[in-house]
XYZ file of C-alpha atoms in Angstrom:
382
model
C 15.677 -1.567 14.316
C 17.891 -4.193 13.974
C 18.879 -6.770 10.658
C 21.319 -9.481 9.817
C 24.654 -7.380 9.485
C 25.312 -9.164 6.046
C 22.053 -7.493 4.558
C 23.441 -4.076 1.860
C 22.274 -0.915 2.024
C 21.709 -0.466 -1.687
C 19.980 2.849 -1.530
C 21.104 6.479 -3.074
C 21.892 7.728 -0.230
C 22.692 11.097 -1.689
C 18.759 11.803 -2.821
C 16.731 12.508 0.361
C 13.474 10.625 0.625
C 10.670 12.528 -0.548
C 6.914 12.367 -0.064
C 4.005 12.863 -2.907
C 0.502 13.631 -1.856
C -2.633 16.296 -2.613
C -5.205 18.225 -1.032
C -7.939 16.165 -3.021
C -8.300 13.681 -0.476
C -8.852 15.837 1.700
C -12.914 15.867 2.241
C -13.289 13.560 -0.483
C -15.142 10.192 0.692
C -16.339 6.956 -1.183
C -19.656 7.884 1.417
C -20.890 8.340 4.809
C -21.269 3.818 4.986
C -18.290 3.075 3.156
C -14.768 1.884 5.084
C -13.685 4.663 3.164
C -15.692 7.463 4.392
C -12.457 8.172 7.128
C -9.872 10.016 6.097
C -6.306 8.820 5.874
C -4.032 10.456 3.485
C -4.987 14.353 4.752
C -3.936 13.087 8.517
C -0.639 11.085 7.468
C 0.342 14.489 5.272
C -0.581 16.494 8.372
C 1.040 14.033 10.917
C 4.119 14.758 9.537
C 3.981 18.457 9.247
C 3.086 18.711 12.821
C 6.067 16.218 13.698
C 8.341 18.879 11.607
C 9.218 15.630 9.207
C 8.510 17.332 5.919
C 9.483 20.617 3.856
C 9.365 22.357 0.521
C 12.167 20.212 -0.869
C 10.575 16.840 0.582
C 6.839 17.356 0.379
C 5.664 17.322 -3.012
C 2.262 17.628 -4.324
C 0.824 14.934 -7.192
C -0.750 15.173 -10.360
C -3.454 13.921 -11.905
C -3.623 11.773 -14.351
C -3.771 12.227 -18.736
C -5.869 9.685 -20.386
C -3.303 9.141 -22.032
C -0.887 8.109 -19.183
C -3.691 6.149 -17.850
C -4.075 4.006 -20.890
C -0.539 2.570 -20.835
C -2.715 0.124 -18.583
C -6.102 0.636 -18.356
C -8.711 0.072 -21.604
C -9.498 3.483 -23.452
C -13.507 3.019 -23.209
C -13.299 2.366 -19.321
C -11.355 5.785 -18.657
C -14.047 7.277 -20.399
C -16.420 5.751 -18.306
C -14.610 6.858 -14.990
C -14.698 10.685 -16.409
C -18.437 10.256 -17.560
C -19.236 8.687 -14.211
C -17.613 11.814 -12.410
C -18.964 14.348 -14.938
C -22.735 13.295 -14.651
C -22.723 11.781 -10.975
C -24.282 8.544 -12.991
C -23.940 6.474 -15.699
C -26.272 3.674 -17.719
C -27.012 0.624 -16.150
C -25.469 -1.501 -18.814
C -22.227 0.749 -18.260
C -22.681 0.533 -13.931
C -22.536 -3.475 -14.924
C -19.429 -3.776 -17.392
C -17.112 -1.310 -15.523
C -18.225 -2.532 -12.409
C -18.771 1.458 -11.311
C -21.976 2.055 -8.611
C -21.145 -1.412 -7.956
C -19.707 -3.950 -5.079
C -18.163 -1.290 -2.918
C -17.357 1.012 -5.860
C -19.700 4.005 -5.762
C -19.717 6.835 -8.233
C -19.037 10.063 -5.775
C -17.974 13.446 -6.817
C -13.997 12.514 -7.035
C -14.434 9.095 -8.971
C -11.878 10.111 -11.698
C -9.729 13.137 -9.683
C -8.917 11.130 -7.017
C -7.877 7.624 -8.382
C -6.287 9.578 -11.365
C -4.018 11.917 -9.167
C -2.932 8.700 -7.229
C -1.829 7.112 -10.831
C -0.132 10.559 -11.614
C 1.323 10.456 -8.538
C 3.103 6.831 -9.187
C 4.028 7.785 -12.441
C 5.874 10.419 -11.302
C 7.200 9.182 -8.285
C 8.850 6.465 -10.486
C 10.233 8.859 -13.081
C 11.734 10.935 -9.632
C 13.754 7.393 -8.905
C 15.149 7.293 -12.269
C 18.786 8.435 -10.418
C 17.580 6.713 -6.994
C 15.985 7.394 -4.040
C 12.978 6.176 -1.856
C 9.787 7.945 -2.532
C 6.432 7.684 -0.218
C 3.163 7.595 -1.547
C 0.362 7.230 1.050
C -2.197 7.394 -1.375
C -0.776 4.949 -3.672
C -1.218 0.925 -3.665
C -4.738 0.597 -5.307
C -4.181 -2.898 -6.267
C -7.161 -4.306 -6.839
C -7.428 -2.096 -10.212
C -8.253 -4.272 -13.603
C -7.267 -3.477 -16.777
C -11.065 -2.561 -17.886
C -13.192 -2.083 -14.584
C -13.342 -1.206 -10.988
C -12.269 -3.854 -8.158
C -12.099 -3.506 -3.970
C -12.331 0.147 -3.910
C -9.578 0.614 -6.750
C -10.611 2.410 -9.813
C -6.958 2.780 -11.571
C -4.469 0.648 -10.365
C -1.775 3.014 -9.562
C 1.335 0.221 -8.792
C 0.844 -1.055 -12.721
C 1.250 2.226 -13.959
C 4.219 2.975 -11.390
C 6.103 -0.103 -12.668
C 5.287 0.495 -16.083
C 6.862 3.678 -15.742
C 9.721 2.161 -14.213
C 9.933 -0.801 -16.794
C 9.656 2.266 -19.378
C 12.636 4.123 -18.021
C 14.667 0.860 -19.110
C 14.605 -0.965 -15.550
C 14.112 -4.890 -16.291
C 14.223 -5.771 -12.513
C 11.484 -4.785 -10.653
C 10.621 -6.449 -7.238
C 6.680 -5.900 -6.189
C 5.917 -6.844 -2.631
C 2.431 -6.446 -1.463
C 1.846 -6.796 2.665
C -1.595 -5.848 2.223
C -4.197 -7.888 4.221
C -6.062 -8.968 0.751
C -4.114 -10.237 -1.862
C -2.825 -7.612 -4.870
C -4.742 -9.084 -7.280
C -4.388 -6.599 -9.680
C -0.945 -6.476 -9.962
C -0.397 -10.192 -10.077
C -2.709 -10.010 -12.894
C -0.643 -7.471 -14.928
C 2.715 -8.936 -14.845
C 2.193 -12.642 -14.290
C 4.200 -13.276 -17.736
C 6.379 -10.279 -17.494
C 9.602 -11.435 -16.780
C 11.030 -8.227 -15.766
C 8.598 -8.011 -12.606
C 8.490 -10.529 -9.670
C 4.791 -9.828 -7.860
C 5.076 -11.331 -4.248
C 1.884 -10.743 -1.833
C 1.506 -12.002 1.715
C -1.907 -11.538 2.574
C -4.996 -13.063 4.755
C -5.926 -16.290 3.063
C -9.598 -16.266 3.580
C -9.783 -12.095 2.444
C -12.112 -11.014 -0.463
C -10.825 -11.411 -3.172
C -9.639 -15.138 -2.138
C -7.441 -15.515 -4.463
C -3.627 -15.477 -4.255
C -3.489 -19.885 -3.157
C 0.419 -20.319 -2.185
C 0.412 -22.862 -5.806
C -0.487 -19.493 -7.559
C 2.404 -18.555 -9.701
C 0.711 -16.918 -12.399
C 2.726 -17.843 -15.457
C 5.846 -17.879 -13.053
C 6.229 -14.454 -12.142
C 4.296 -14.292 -8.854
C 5.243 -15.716 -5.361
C 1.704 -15.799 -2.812
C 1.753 -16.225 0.914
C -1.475 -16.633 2.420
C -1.381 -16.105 5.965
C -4.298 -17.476 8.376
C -5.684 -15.303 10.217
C -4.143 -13.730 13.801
C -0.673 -12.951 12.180
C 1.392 -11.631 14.934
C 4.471 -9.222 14.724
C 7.104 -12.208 15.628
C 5.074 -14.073 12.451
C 5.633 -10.892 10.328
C 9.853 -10.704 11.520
C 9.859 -14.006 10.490
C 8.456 -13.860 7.066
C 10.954 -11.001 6.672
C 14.283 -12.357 7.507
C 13.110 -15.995 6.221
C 11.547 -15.149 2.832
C 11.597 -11.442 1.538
C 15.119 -10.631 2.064
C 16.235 -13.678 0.699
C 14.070 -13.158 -2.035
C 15.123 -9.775 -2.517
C 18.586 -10.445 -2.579
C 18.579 -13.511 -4.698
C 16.349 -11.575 -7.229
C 18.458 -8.699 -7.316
C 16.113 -5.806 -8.009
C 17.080 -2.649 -10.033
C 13.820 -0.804 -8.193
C 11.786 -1.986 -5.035
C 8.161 -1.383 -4.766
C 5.833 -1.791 -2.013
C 2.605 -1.996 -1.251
C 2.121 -1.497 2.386
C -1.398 -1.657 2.984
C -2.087 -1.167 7.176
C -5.170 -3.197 7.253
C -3.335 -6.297 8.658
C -3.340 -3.940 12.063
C -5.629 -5.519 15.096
C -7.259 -2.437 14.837
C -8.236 -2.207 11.441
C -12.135 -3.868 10.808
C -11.750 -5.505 7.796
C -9.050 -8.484 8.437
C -7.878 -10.718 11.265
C -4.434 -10.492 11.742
C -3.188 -8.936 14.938
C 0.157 -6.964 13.852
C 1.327 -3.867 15.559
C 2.667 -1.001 13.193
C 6.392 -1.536 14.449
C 6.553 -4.876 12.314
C 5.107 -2.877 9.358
C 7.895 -0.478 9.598
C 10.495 -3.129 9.677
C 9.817 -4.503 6.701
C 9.510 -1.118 5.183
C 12.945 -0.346 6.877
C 15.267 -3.545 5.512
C 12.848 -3.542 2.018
C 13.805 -0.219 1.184
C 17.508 -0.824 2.155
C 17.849 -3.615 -0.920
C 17.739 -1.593 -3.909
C 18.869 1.839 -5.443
C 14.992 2.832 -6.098
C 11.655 2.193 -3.720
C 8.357 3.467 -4.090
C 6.425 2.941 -0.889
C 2.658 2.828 -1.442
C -0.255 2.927 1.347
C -3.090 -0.032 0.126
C -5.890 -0.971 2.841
C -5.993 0.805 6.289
C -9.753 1.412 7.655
C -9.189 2.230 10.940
C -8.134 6.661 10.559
C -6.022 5.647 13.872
C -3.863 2.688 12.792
C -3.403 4.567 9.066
C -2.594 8.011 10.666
C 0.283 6.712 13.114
C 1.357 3.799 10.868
C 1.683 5.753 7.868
C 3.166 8.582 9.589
C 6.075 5.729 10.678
C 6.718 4.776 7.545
C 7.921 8.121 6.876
C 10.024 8.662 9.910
C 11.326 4.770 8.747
C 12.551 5.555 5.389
C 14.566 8.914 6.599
C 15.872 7.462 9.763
C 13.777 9.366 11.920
C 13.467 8.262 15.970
C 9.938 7.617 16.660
C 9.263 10.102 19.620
C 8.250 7.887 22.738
C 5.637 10.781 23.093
C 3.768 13.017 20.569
C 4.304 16.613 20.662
C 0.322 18.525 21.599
C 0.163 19.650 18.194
C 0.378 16.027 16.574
C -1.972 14.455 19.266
C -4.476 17.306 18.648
C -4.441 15.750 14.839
C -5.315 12.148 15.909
C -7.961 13.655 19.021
C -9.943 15.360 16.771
C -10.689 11.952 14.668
C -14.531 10.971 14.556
C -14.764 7.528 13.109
C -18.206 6.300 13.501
C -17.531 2.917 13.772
C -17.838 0.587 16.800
C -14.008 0.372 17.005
C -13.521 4.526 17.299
C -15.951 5.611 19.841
C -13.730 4.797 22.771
C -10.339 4.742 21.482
C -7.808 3.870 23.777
C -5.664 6.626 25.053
C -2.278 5.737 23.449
C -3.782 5.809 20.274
C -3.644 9.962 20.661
C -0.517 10.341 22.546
C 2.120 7.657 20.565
C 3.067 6.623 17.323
C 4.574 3.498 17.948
C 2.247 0.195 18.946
C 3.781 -2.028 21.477
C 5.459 -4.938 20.100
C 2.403 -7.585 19.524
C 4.098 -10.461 19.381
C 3.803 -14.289 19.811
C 4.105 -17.878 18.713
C 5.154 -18.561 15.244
C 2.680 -21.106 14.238
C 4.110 -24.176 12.274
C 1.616 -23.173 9.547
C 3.001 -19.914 8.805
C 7.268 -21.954 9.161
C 5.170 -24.930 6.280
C 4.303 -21.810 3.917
C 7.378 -20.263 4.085
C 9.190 -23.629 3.490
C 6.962 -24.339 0.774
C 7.316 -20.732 -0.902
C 11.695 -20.950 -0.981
C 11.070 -23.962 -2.862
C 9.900 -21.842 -5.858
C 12.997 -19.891 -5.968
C 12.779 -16.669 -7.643
């Protein structure tokens, strides 16, 4: 990968990258109908053991949650919900209704609180581990959608708040949130939009649940949208790097970095439009991690076990310099062959989906909507 030889390398270089996940996803499913019944974390985790990427010093395992550490954000009486909901496999009608749990594409399974509440734990301490620097990855991180008192889009806490709270806690007061999901980070926006210590930036689908995120939406003046139409090639994601987020970055001049790199914007992935391969993904995770002394990389949306496994995976092998092998060692490809996704999209997966990690470059025209938007969004400055 290549960038603009006047673009820093802020990182601590001295602190190796490190990874934070937990055997709890493994097995555990939102349900056999659900986008989330695949897994995703338990293959990137054992992606890059096979690969030989990871260790004892770089692999660390994530805790859950306290109540306590979850109410820095989220409303006392809704925790308690989550842990009822978990405890009894049900809950009240009246309570399904107000916390929006058993509802819209948030079901009450056997994990409900252990899994969203080790993801927290695990961006609370991830951002405590920056404190001195460093780059930490957390695949299972980036539930965005998260509100302060209920359950959104498939997030029950909303793990990037209580990262960047934790940050903002350790005395940071500049801390740069960019969200490359395919729906807009709702959430997050939501949570900062009149903190001036955190700049919330999401490029996302424009006509994505939740629909919100309009370009004019600057939330109180802390939050810079980007709706992109749909069929968002890799040439349209380059551009939206090197023309908006690392002038943005560098004019904003972030004391910690974090991002939300959701992998549902893949051409693969069932639930959006866009068309990108995972190479522009890693890009931006490559120059976005480069521009400050701290970065917390998140996962977010991915429902195709494929595109997650191998894009994921990449992100890794991004942030610690890693060459992406033209060719996957047999022990890796056994990972991805033994996949059953029960979708349309995974009953005939095409062969290089097994055998590489690296999508070709899908590229293309930049569309004059996508140069109008970007335009439009320097003109709010930071």
């Amino acid at each position: 990968m290549t960038f603009p030889h006047t673009l820093p390398d802020l990182r601590a270089s001295q602190i190796p990258p490190r990874m934070i996940a937990a055997e709890i996803y493994r097995g555990s499913s939102y349900g056999p109908k659900h986008p989330l019944a695949i897994p995703r974390v338990s293959l990137v985790v054992d992606m890059v053991h096979a690969m030989g990427w990871v260790d004892e010093n770089t692999y660390l395992t994530g805790p859950v949650a306290t109540p306590e550490q979850l109410t820095r954000f989220h409303d006392l009486d809704y925790v308690e919900a989550v842990m009822q909901a978990e405890r009894d496999q049900a809950l009240p009608e009246d309570m399904m209704n107000r916390f929006g749990l058993g509802k819209n594409g948030n079901p009450i399974y056997p994990e409900i609180f252990r899994r969203p509440a080790t993801a927290a734990g695990s961006s609370i301490m991830a951002a405590q581990l920056i404190a001195d620097g460093g780059v930490i990855h957390h695949p299972a991180g980036g539930t965005h959608h998260g509100l302060r008192n209920r359950a959104s889009g498939f997030c029950y806490f909303n793990d990037p708040v209580l990262g960047i709270y934790a940050l903002l806690d350790s005395g940071l007061d500049r801390v740069l949130y960019v969200d490359i999901d395919a729906h807009h980070g709702d959430g997050v926006q939501i949570a900062f939009a009149e903190d001036e210590r955190v700049l919330t930036v999401s490029m996302h689908q424009e006509d994505l649940w939740p629909k919100t995120g309009a370009i004019d939406d600057i939330a109180g003046g802390m939050a810079r949208n980007l709706p992109i139409p749909g069929g968002m090639n890799d040439d349209e994601m380059r551009y939206v790097l090197h023309e908006y987020l690392i002038n943005l970055a560098l004019s904003f001049v972030p004391q910690a970095i974090v991002l939300q790199c959701g992998c549902d914007t893949l051409a693969e992935d069932p639930l959006s439009r866009q068309l990108l391969g995972n190479q522009s993904i890693w890009e931006v995770v490559g120059a976005m991690t480069r521009l400050a002394p701290r970065s917390l990389v998140l996962g977010g949306g991915g429902y195709s076990p494929y595109g997650v496994a191998r894009c994921w995976s990449g992100v890794w092998a991004t942030v610690n310099g890693i060459e992406i092998p033209p060719v996957l060692p047999i022990t890796a490809e056994n990972i991805l062959r033994v996949i059953k996704w029960s979708h349309s999209r995974g009953r005939q997966p095409a062969s290089e989906l097994f055998t590489t990690l690296a999508d070709p470059w899908r590229g293309g025209a930049i569309r004059d909507v996508v140069r109008e938007r970007v335009k439009r969004l320097r003109g709010y400055g930071v």
